[in-house]
Coordinates of N, CA, C and O in Angstrom, one line a residue:
M1 N 22.6 -25.3 -82.7 CA 21.5 -24.0 -83.2 C 22.2 -24.9 -84.5 O 22.2 -24.3 -85.3
T2 N 20.8 -24.3 -85.7 CA 20.8 -24.7 -86.7 C 20.2 -22.7 -87.5 O 20.0 -22.3 -87.4
V3 N 21.1 -22.6 -88.9 CA 21.5 -21.2 -88.9 C 20.6 -21.7 -90.6 O 20.3 -22.5 -91.1
T4 N 19.5 -20.5 -90.1 CA 18.2 -21.2 -91.8 C 19.2 -19.0 -92.5 O 18.9 -18.3 -92.4
P5 N 18.9 -19.7 -93.9 CA 19.6 -18.9 -94.9 C 18.1 -18.2 -94.8 O 17.4 -18.4 -94.8
G6 N 17.8 -17.0 -95.3 CA 18.2 -15.8 -95.0 C 17.4 -15.3 -93.7 O 16.5 -14.2 -94.1
L7 N 17.4 -16.1 -93.0 CA 16.7 -15.8 -91.3 C 17.5 -14.9 -90.5 O 16.9 -15.3 -89.0
G8 N 18.7 -14.6 -89.9 CA 19.4 -14.3 -89.4 C 20.8 -15.0 -88.7 O 19.6 -16.3 -89.0
T9 N 21.6 -15.3 -87.4 CA 21.2 -15.4 -86.8 C 20.2 -15.7 -86.1 O 20.8 -15.0 -84.6
P10 N 20.1 -16.9 -85.4 CA 20.0 -16.8 -84.4 C 20.0 -17.1 -83.1 O 21.2 -17.6 -83.1
Q11 N 19.2 -16.2 -81.8 CA 20.3 -15.7 -81.2 C 19.4 -17.5 -78.9 O 18.0 -16.9 -79.2
L12 N 19.8 -17.0 -78.4 CA 19.2 -17.8 -76.9 C 18.8 -17.0 -76.7 O 19.0 -16.1 -76.6
A13 N 17.3 -17.8 -76.0 CA 16.1 -17.2 -74.9 C 17.1 -16.3 -74.6 O 17.9 -17.1 -73.2
S14 N 16.6 -14.8 -74.0 CA 16.9 -14.1 -73.6 C 16.6 -12.9 -72.5 O 15.1 -13.0 -73.8
P15 N 15.7 -11.8 -71.9 CA 15.3 -10.9 -71.7 C 15.3 -10.2 -73.0 O 14.3 -9.5 -73.1
D16 N 16.9 -9.4 -73.8 CA 16.9 -9.0 -74.7 C 16.3 -9.8 -76.0 O 15.6 -8.6 -76.2
L17 N 16.5 -11.0 -75.7 CA 16.1 -11.6 -77.4 C 14.1 -10.7 -77.1 O 13.7 -11.1 -78.0
L18 N 13.8 -11.1 -76.0 CA 12.3 -11.2 -75.9 C 11.4 -9.6 -76.5 O 11.3 -9.3 -77.2
R19 N 13.0 -8.9 -75.7 CA 12.4 -7.3 -75.9 C 13.1 -6.6 -76.9 O 11.6 -5.9 -77.8
S20 N 13.7 -7.4 -78.1 CA 14.2 -6.3 -79.1 C 12.6 -7.1 -80.7 O 12.4 -6.6 -81.0
T21 N 12.0 -8.8 -80.1 CA 11.7 -9.1 -81.0 C 10.2 -8.6 -80.6 O 9.3 -8.3 -81.3
F22 N 9.5 -8.1 -79.3 CA 8.1 -7.0 -79.2 C 9.2 -5.7 -79.7 O 7.6 -5.7 -80.0
R23 N 9.4 -5.4 -80.0 CA 10.2 -4.3 -80.1 C 9.7 -3.7 -82.0 O 8.5 -2.7 -81.8
R24 N 8.8 -5.1 -82.3 CA 8.9 -5.3 -83.9 C 7.1 -5.3 -83.8 O 6.9 -5.8 -85.7
H25 N 6.6 -5.3 -82.6 CA 5.2 -6.0 -82.3 C 4.3 -4.7 -82.3 O 5.1 -4.3 -81.5
A26 N 3.1 -4.0 -83.2 CA 2.7 -3.4 -83.2 C 2.0 -4.1 -82.3 O 1.3 -4.0 -82.4
A27 N 1.8 -2.9 -81.0 CA 0.5 -2.9 -79.8 C -0.8 -2.1 -79.8 O 0.0 -1.6 -79.6
G28 N -1.1 -2.1 -79.5 CA -2.4 -0.8 -78.5 C -2.1 -1.1 -77.4 O -1.5 -1.5 -76.1
V29 N -2.3 0.7 -77.1 CA -1.9 0.4 -75.7 C -2.7 1.2 -75.2 O -4.0 1.9 -75.3
A30 N -3.2 1.0 -73.5 CA -4.5 0.8 -72.6 C -3.5 1.6 -71.6 O -2.4 1.6 -70.8
V31 N -4.6 2.1 -70.4 CA -3.5 1.9 -69.4 C -4.6 1.7 -68.1 O -5.7 2.0 -68.6
I32 N -4.5 1.2 -67.1 CA -4.8 0.1 -66.7 C -4.7 1.2 -64.7 O -4.4 1.5 -64.7
T33 N -6.1 1.1 -64.3 CA -6.1 2.0 -63.0 C -6.9 1.0 -62.6 O -7.0 0.3 -62.6
A34 N -6.6 1.4 -60.9 CA -7.0 1.3 -59.8 C -7.1 2.3 -58.7 O -6.7 3.1 -58.8
R35 N -8.5 1.8 -57.6 CA -8.8 2.3 -56.7 C -7.1 2.0 -55.2 O -7.3 0.8 -55.8
G36 N -5.9 2.4 -55.3 CA -5.7 1.9 -53.8 C -5.4 2.2 -52.5 O -6.0 3.6 -52.0
A37 N -5.2 1.8 -51.7 CA -5.1 2.2 -49.7 C -4.2 4.1 -50.6 O -5.5 5.1 -49.2
S38 N -3.4 4.7 -50.9 CA -3.0 5.9 -50.3 C -3.9 6.8 -51.8 O -2.8 7.6 -52.2
G39 N -5.3 6.5 -52.7 CA -4.7 7.2 -53.7 C -4.6 6.5 -55.4 O -4.7 5.1 -55.3
P40 N -5.6 7.3 -56.5 CA -5.7 6.0 -57.4 C -4.2 5.9 -58.0 O -3.4 6.4 -57.8
V41 N -4.1 4.6 -58.3 CA -3.0 4.1 -59.2 C -3.1 3.3 -61.1 O -4.6 3.3 -61.2
G42 N -2.1 3.7 -61.9 CA -2.9 3.1 -62.4 C -0.9 2.8 -63.2 O 0.4 3.8 -62.7
F43 N -1.1 2.3 -64.8 CA -0.1 2.4 -65.4 C 0.1 2.5 -66.9 O -1.4 1.5 -67.6
T44 N 1.0 1.9 -67.9 CA 0.5 2.3 -69.3 C 0.7 0.3 -69.1 O 2.1 -0.1 -69.3
A45 N -0.1 -0.1 -70.5 CA 0.3 -1.5 -70.9 C 0.3 -1.5 -71.9 O -1.2 -1.7 -72.7
T46 N 0.3 -2.8 -72.5 CA 0.3 -3.2 -74.2 C -0.1 -4.7 -73.9 O -0.4 -4.9 -75.4
S47 N 0.2 -5.2 -73.0 CA -0.2 -6.8 -72.6 C -1.2 -7.0 -72.6 O -1.6 -8.5 -72.5
L48 N -3.1 -5.8 -73.3 CA -4.3 -6.9 -73.2 C -4.3 -6.6 -73.9 O -4.1 -6.2 -75.1
S49 N -5.6 -8.0 -73.7 CA -6.4 -9.0 -74.5 C -7.7 -8.7 -74.1 O -8.1 -9.3 -73.0
S50 N -8.1 -9.2 -75.2 CA -9.6 -10.3 -74.7 C -9.9 -11.3 -74.8 O -9.0 -12.3 -75.6
V51 N -9.8 -11.9 -73.8 CA -9.9 -13.6 -73.2 C -11.5 -14.3 -74.0 O -11.2 -15.2 -74.0
S52 N -12.0 -13.3 -73.7 CA -13.6 -13.7 -73.5 C -14.5 -13.2 -73.9 O -15.0 -13.1 -73.2
A53 N -15.6 -14.2 -74.6 CA -17.0 -12.7 -74.6 C -17.2 -13.9 -73.7 O -18.7 -12.6 -73.7
E54 N -18.1 -15.2 -73.7 CA -19.1 -15.3 -72.9 C -18.1 -16.0 -71.5 O -18.2 -16.5 -71.9
P55 N -18.6 -15.3 -70.6 CA -18.5 -14.0 -70.3 C -17.4 -12.9 -70.4 O -16.7 -13.7 -70.9
P56 N -18.0 -12.0 -70.9 CA -16.7 -10.9 -71.4 C -16.5 -11.1 -70.2 O -15.5 -10.4 -69.1
M57 N -14.1 -10.8 -70.5 CA -13.1 -10.7 -69.6 C -12.3 -10.9 -70.6 O -11.9 -11.3 -72.2
V58 N -11.2 -10.0 -70.2 CA -9.8 -9.6 -70.5 C -8.7 -9.7 -69.9 O -8.7 -10.2 -68.4
S59 N -7.2 -9.4 -70.4 CA -6.4 -10.1 -69.2 C -5.0 -8.2 -70.0 O -5.7 -8.4 -70.6
F60 N -4.6 -8.9 -68.3 CA -3.2 -7.7 -69.4 C -2.1 -8.0 -67.8 O -2.5 -9.2 -67.1
G61 N -1.1 -7.8 -67.9 CA 0.1 -8.4 -66.9 C 0.6 -7.2 -66.7 O 0.8 -6.2 -66.9
I62 N 1.5 -7.7 -65.0 CA 2.8 -6.8 -65.0 C 2.7 -6.4 -64.0 O 2.6 -8.2 -63.4
G63 N 4.2 -5.9 -64.0 CA 5.3 -6.3 -63.6 C 4.9 -6.4 -61.2 O 4.7 -5.6 -61.6
T64 N 5.7 -7.8 -61.0 CA 5.8 -7.6 -59.0 C 7.0 -6.3 -58.8 O 6.1 -6.2 -57.8
G65 N 7.0 -5.5 -59.5 CA 8.1 -5.0 -59.1 C 7.0 -3.3 -59.7 O 8.6 -2.4 -59.1
A66 N 6.5 -3.4 -60.3 CA 6.2 -2.4 -60.8 C 4.2 -1.1 -59.5 O 4.6 -2.3 -58.6
S67 N 5.7 -0.1 -59.6 CA 4.5 0.6 -58.7 C 3.5 0.3 -58.6 O 2.8 1.1 -56.9
S68 N 2.4 -0.2 -59.4 CA 1.3 -0.2 -58.9 C 1.0 -1.0 -58.6 O -0.6 -2.1 -57.8
W69 N 1.7 -2.7 -58.7 CA 1.9 -4.1 -58.8 C 0.4 -3.7 -56.8 O 0.0 -4.4 -57.1
P70 N 1.2 -3.5 -55.7 CA 0.9 -3.8 -54.3 C -1.2 -3.6 -54.4 O -1.6 -3.7 -54.1
A71 N -1.7 -1.9 -54.7 CA -2.7 -2.4 -55.3 C -3.5 -2.9 -56.1 O -5.0 -3.6 -55.9
I72 N -3.3 -3.0 -57.3 CA -3.6 -4.2 -58.1 C -3.6 -5.4 -57.2 O -4.9 -6.0 -58.2
S73 N -2.5 -5.9 -57.4 CA -2.8 -7.7 -56.4 C -3.8 -7.4 -55.2 O -4.2 -8.3 -54.6
E74 N -4.8 -6.1 -54.9 CA -5.3 -6.5 -53.6 C -6.8 -5.7 -53.7 O -8.0 -6.0 -53.6
A75 N -7.3 -5.1 -55.1 CA -7.8 -4.3 -56.0 C -8.9 -5.5 -56.2 O -8.8 -6.2 -56.7
D76 N -10.0 -5.1 -56.4 CA -11.6 -5.9 -57.0 C -12.0 -5.6 -58.3 O -12.3 -6.4 -59.2
H77 N -11.3 -4.0 -58.6 CA -12.2 -4.1 -59.5 C -10.9 -3.0 -60.0 O -9.7 -2.4 -59.5
V78 N -11.0 -2.6 -61.4 CA -10.0 -1.8 -62.1 C -10.7 -1.7 -63.7 O -11.7 -1.7 -63.8
G79 N -9.4 -0.3 -63.7 CA -10.3 0.2 -64.8 C -10.0 0.0 -66.0 O -8.0 -0.6 -65.6
V80 N -9.6 -0.4 -66.9 CA -9.0 -0.4 -69.0 C -9.2 0.6 -69.3 O -10.7 0.5 -69.9
H81 N -8.1 1.3 -70.0 CA -8.9 2.3 -71.1 C -8.4 2.0 -72.6 O -6.6 2.5 -72.6
I82 N -8.1 2.8 -73.2 CA -8.4 2.1 -74.8 C -7.3 3.8 -75.1 O -8.6 4.2 -74.6
L83 N -6.5 4.1 -75.3 CA -5.6 5.4 -75.6 C -6.1 5.2 -76.8 O -5.8 5.0 -78.1
G84 N -6.1 6.9 -77.2 CA -6.5 7.3 -78.7 C -4.9 7.5 -79.4 O -3.8 8.2 -78.0
E85 N -4.4 7.7 -80.7 CA -3.8 8.3 -81.4 C -2.8 9.6 -80.2 O -1.9 10.6 -80.2
H86 N -4.1 10.2 -79.8 CA -3.6 12.0 -79.7 C -3.4 11.7 -78.2 O -2.8 12.3 -77.1
Q87 N -3.0 10.7 -77.5 CA -2.9 10.7 -76.1 C -1.3 9.9 -75.8 O -1.5 9.6 -74.6
S88 N -0.2 9.9 -76.7 CA 1.4 9.6 -76.6 C 1.5 10.1 -75.0 O 2.3 9.5 -74.0
E89 N 1.4 11.4 -75.1 CA 2.0 11.7 -74.0 C 1.3 11.8 -72.3 O 2.1 11.0 -71.1
L90 N -0.2 11.4 -72.7 CA -0.6 10.7 -71.0 C -0.7 9.3 -71.6 O -0.1 8.2 -69.9
A91 N -0.4 8.7 -72.3 CA 0.4 6.7 -71.9 C 1.9 7.5 -71.3 O 2.4 5.8 -70.7
A92 N 3.0 8.1 -72.1 CA 4.1 8.2 -71.3 C 4.2 8.4 -69.6 O 5.1 8.4 -69.4
T93 N 3.4 9.9 -69.2 CA 3.3 10.1 -68.5 C 3.1 8.1 -66.9 O 3.7 8.4 -66.1
F94 N 1.6 7.5 -67.6 CA 1.5 6.9 -66.8 C 2.3 5.6 -67.1 O 2.4 4.4 -66.3
A95 N 3.4 5.3 -68.4 CA 5.2 4.8 -68.2 C 6.2 4.9 -67.7 O 6.8 4.2 -67.0
R96 N 6.6 6.2 -66.9 CA 6.5 7.1 -66.4 C 7.1 6.7 -65.0 O 5.6 6.8 -64.5
S97 N 8.1 6.5 -63.3 CA 8.6 5.6 -62.8 C 8.7 7.0 -61.8 O 9.3 8.1 -62.8
G98 N 7.6 6.8 -61.1 CA 7.9 8.4 -60.3 C 7.5 9.5 -60.6 O 6.8 10.8 -60.3
A99 N 6.0 9.7 -62.2 CA 5.3 10.4 -62.3 C 4.1 10.8 -61.6 O 4.1 9.8 -61.1
D100 N 4.0 11.7 -61.3 CA 2.4 12.3 -61.0 C 1.4 11.8 -62.0 O 1.1 12.8 -62.2
R101 N 1.2 10.9 -62.4 CA 0.3 10.1 -62.9 C -1.0 10.7 -63.3 O -1.9 10.5 -64.3
F102 N -1.8 10.8 -61.7 CA -3.1 11.7 -61.5 C -3.4 13.0 -61.6 O -3.9 13.3 -61.3
G103 N -2.2 13.5 -62.0 CA -2.0 16.0 -61.5 C -2.5 15.6 -63.0 O -1.2 15.2 -63.8
A104 N -2.1 17.3 -62.4 CA -2.5 17.8 -63.9 C -1.0 17.6 -65.3 O -0.3 16.9 -64.2
P105 N -1.5 17.8 -66.0 CA -2.5 17.8 -67.1 C -3.9 16.3 -67.5 O -5.0 16.0 -68.0
T106 N -3.9 15.4 -66.5 CA -4.6 14.0 -66.4 C -5.4 14.3 -65.8 O -5.9 14.8 -65.3
V107 N -6.5 14.4 -66.4 CA -8.1 14.1 -66.6 C -8.9 13.2 -65.9 O -8.9 12.0 -66.5
W108 N -9.4 13.5 -65.0 CA -10.7 11.6 -64.5 C -11.0 12.3 -63.3 O -11.0 13.5 -63.2
R109 N -11.8 11.3 -63.6 CA -13.0 11.3 -62.4 C -12.9 9.4 -61.7 O -13.1 8.5 -62.3
P110 N -13.5 9.7 -59.7 CA -13.6 8.7 -60.1 C -15.1 7.7 -60.2 O -16.3 8.8 -60.7
G111 N -14.8 6.5 -60.6 CA -16.2 6.1 -61.5 C -16.8 5.1 -60.7 O -16.9 5.0 -59.9
P112 N -17.7 4.1 -61.7 CA -18.0 2.7 -61.0 C -16.8 2.1 -59.8 O -15.8 1.6 -60.5
E113 N -17.3 1.4 -58.6 CA -16.5 0.7 -58.4 C -15.5 1.7 -57.7 O -14.7 0.7 -56.8
G114 N -15.1 3.3 -57.4 CA -13.9 3.6 -57.1 C -12.8 3.7 -57.8 O -12.0 4.1 -57.5
V115 N -13.0 3.5 -59.5 CA -11.7 3.0 -60.6 C -11.8 4.7 -61.0 O -12.8 5.2 -61.2
P116 N -10.9 4.7 -61.1 CA -10.2 5.7 -61.5 C -11.0 5.9 -63.1 O -10.0 5.2 -63.4
V117 N -11.4 7.0 -63.7 CA -11.9 7.3 -65.4 C -11.0 7.8 -65.9 O -11.6 9.2 -65.4
L118 N -10.6 7.8 -66.5 CA -10.1 8.7 -67.4 C -10.7 9.3 -68.9 O -11.7 8.8 -68.9
D119 N -10.7 10.5 -68.5 CA -11.6 11.8 -70.0 C -11.3 11.4 -70.9 O -9.4 11.2 -70.7
D120 N -12.1 11.7 -72.4 CA -11.4 11.4 -73.4 C -10.7 10.9 -74.3 O -9.8 10.4 -75.3
V121 N -11.0 8.8 -73.6 CA -10.3 7.6 -74.3 C -11.2 7.0 -75.5 O -12.4 7.6 -75.2
L122 N -11.1 6.4 -76.0 CA -11.5 6.0 -76.8 C -12.9 4.6 -76.1 O -13.1 4.5 -76.6
A123 N -12.0 4.2 -75.6 CA -13.4 3.6 -74.7 C -12.0 3.2 -73.1 O -12.1 3.9 -73.0
W124 N -13.0 2.8 -72.5 CA -13.0 2.2 -71.5 C -14.2 0.9 -71.1 O -15.1 1.0 -71.9
L125 N -13.7 0.8 -69.7 CA -14.2 -0.9 -69.2 C -14.2 -0.8 -67.9 O -13.1 -0.1 -67.3
V126 N -14.5 -0.7 -66.9 CA -14.6 -1.2 -65.7 C -14.3 -2.7 -65.2 O -15.8 -3.9 -66.1
C127 N -13.3 -3.5 -64.5 CA -14.2 -4.7 -64.1 C -13.2 -5.2 -63.5 O -12.6 -4.8 -62.7
R128 N -13.9 -6.4 -63.3 CA -13.5 -7.0 -61.4 C -12.8 -8.2 -61.6 O -13.1 -8.7 -62.4
I129 N -11.7 -8.2 -60.5 CA -10.2 -9.2 -61.4 C -10.4 -10.3 -60.7 O -11.1 -10.7 -59.0
V130 N -10.5 -11.9 -61.4 CA -11.3 -13.2 -61.3 C -9.6 -14.2 -61.5 O -10.4 -15.1 -60.9
G131 N -8.9 -13.3 -61.6 CA -7.4 -14.2 -61.1 C -6.2 -13.7 -61.5 O -6.2 -12.3 -62.2
R132 N -5.1 -13.4 -61.0 CA -4.2 -13.0 -60.5 C -3.0 -14.1 -61.0 O -3.1 -15.1 -59.9
V133 N -2.6 -14.8 -62.0 CA -2.0 -15.8 -62.8 C -0.1 -15.5 -62.7 O 0.3 -14.7 -63.0
P134 N 0.6 -16.0 -61.5 CA 2.4 -16.1 -62.1 C 2.3 -15.9 -63.3 O 1.8 -17.3 -64.1
A135 N 3.7 -15.4 -63.5 CA 3.8 -15.7 -65.0 C 5.4 -14.8 -64.8 O 5.4 -14.2 -65.2
G136 N 6.9 -15.6 -64.5 CA 7.4 -15.1 -64.3 C 8.1 -14.0 -63.0 O 7.3 -14.3 -62.2
D137 N 8.0 -13.2 -63.4 CA 8.4 -11.6 -62.7 C 7.4 -11.4 -62.4 O 6.8 -9.2 -62.2
H138 N 6.0 -11.8 -63.5 CA 5.1 -11.0 -64.0 C 3.3 -11.5 -63.0 O 4.0 -12.6 -63.0
R139 N 2.3 -11.1 -63.1 CA 1.5 -11.7 -62.8 C 0.4 -10.9 -63.9 O 0.3 -10.3 -64.9
I140 N -0.9 -11.7 -65.1 CA -1.2 -11.9 -65.9 C -2.9 -11.2 -64.8 O -3.0 -12.7 -64.0
V141 N -3.4 -10.7 -65.3 CA -4.9 -10.5 -64.6 C -5.9 -11.2 -65.2 O -6.0 -10.4 -66.5
L142 N -6.9 -11.9 -64.8 CA -7.9 -11.2 -65.5 C -9.1 -10.9 -64.8 O -9.0 -10.7 -63.5
A143 N -9.6 -9.8 -65.8 CA -10.5 -9.6 -65.6 C -11.9 -9.7 -66.1 O -11.7 -9.5 -67.5
Q144 N -12.9 -9.5 -65.3 CA -14.0 -9.8 -66.1 C -15.1 -8.2 -66.4 O -14.8 -7.4 -65.6
V145 N -15.4 -7.5 -68.1 CA -15.9 -6.6 -67.9 C -17.5 -6.6 -66.9 O -18.7 -7.8 -66.7
V146 N -17.5 -5.0 -66.2 CA -19.0 -5.1 -65.8 C -19.6 -4.5 -66.3 O -20.6 -4.1 -66.9
L147 N -19.1 -3.0 -66.7 CA -19.1 -2.6 -68.0 C -18.8 -1.1 -68.3 O -17.8 -0.9 -68.3
G148 N -18.8 -0.6 -69.2 CA -18.0 0.4 -69.5 C -18.4 1.1 -71.2 O -19.5 1.0 -71.1
D149 N -17.6 2.2 -71.3 CA -17.9 3.1 -72.8 C -17.5 2.9 -73.9 O -16.2 3.2 -73.9
P150 N -17.6 2.3 -75.4 CA -16.5 2.2 -76.3 C -17.2 3.2 -76.5 O -16.9 3.1 -78.4
S151 N -17.5 4.5 -76.6 CA -17.5 5.7 -77.7 C -17.3 7.1 -78.2 O -17.4 7.7 -78.7
G152 N -15.5 6.5 -77.6 CA -15.1 8.1 -77.4 C -14.3 7.5 -79.3 O -14.0 6.9 -79.7
A153 N -13.9 9.3 -79.4 CA -13.6 8.6 -80.9 C -12.6 9.5 -81.8 O -11.4 9.9 -80.3
G154 N -11.9 8.5 -82.8 CA -10.6 9.1 -83.4 C -10.2 8.3 -83.7 O -11.0 6.3 -83.4
R155 N -8.7 7.4 -83.1 CA -7.4 6.5 -83.5 C -6.8 6.1 -83.2 O -6.9 6.5 -82.4
P156 N -6.6 4.4 -83.0 CA -6.0 4.5 -81.3 C -3.9 3.9 -81.0 O -3.8 5.0 -82.8
L157 N -3.9 4.4 -80.8 CA -2.5 4.9 -80.3 C -2.1 3.7 -79.8 O -2.6 2.3 -79.7
L158 N -1.4 3.0 -80.9 CA 0.3 1.9 -81.1 C 1.1 2.5 -80.0 O 1.7 2.6 -79.9
Y159 N 2.0 1.3 -79.7 CA 3.4 0.6 -79.6 C 4.0 0.7 -80.5 O 3.8 -1.0 -80.7
H160 N 5.3 0.9 -81.3 CA 6.0 0.2 -81.6 C 7.5 0.6 -81.9 O 7.8 1.5 -82.2
Q161 N 8.7 0.2 -81.6 CA 10.0 0.1 -81.9 C 9.9 1.3 -80.9 O 11.5 1.9 -81.4
G162 N 10.1 1.1 -79.5 CA 10.1 1.8 -78.9 C 9.1 3.0 -78.3 O 9.5 4.3 -78.1
R163 N 8.0 3.3 -79.1 CA 7.5 4.9 -79.3 C 6.2 4.4 -79.2 O 5.9 3.7 -80.5
F164 N 5.3 5.1 -79.0 CA 4.1 5.7 -79.5 C 3.9 6.3 -81.0 O 4.3 6.8 -81.4
N165 N 3.2 5.2 -81.5 CA 2.0 6.3 -83.0 C 1.2 5.7 -83.4 O 0.3 5.3 -82.5
G166 N 0.9 6.9 -84.5 CA -0.8 6.8 -85.3 C -0.8 5.3 -85.8 O 0.6 4.5 -85.9
L167 N -2.2 5.5 -86.6 CA -2.1 4.3 -87.2 C -1.7 5.1 -89.2 O -1.7 6.2 -88.3
R168 N -0.7 4.4 -90.3 CA -0.8 5.1 -90.9 C -1.5 4.5 -92.3 O -2.7 3.4 -91.7
D169 N -2.9 5.1 -93.0 CA -3.0 4.9 -94.1 C -2.5 4.4 -95.4 O -1.6 5.0 -95.4

């Protein structure tokens, strides 16, 4: 391993290296929802990406040990919700293990294809799952956009340095 002046000491690949590196990467915050066999499920995701414009397609990652994975692994459709900076508590609720994610104060309704749709988000999509790609202890889910609403007001919620933040001017 070679040390590059001014760049610090390189570390061998590890989960800690990856986590430390991506804490420095600001990411938009989304909540992914689906209809599960025993009710709605959902989780906070910072791995949401636009994949294709034609057809319109997105991707996101989910750990195979996540409580939402069994439902996502079987679902035909998911909801994708872009959170606003006013929704850090909602993001924390959907990130917390064992939380009642769809209980008060979360406001939601059954949407198209039975997908839970969250209220007051910047934008939401309903997407048809077209693939689940193994990636270590996660799956990358590919989903084609069916419909949505991008008309919510406000600024996006970001995740950076282990905290939810808003944009600064």
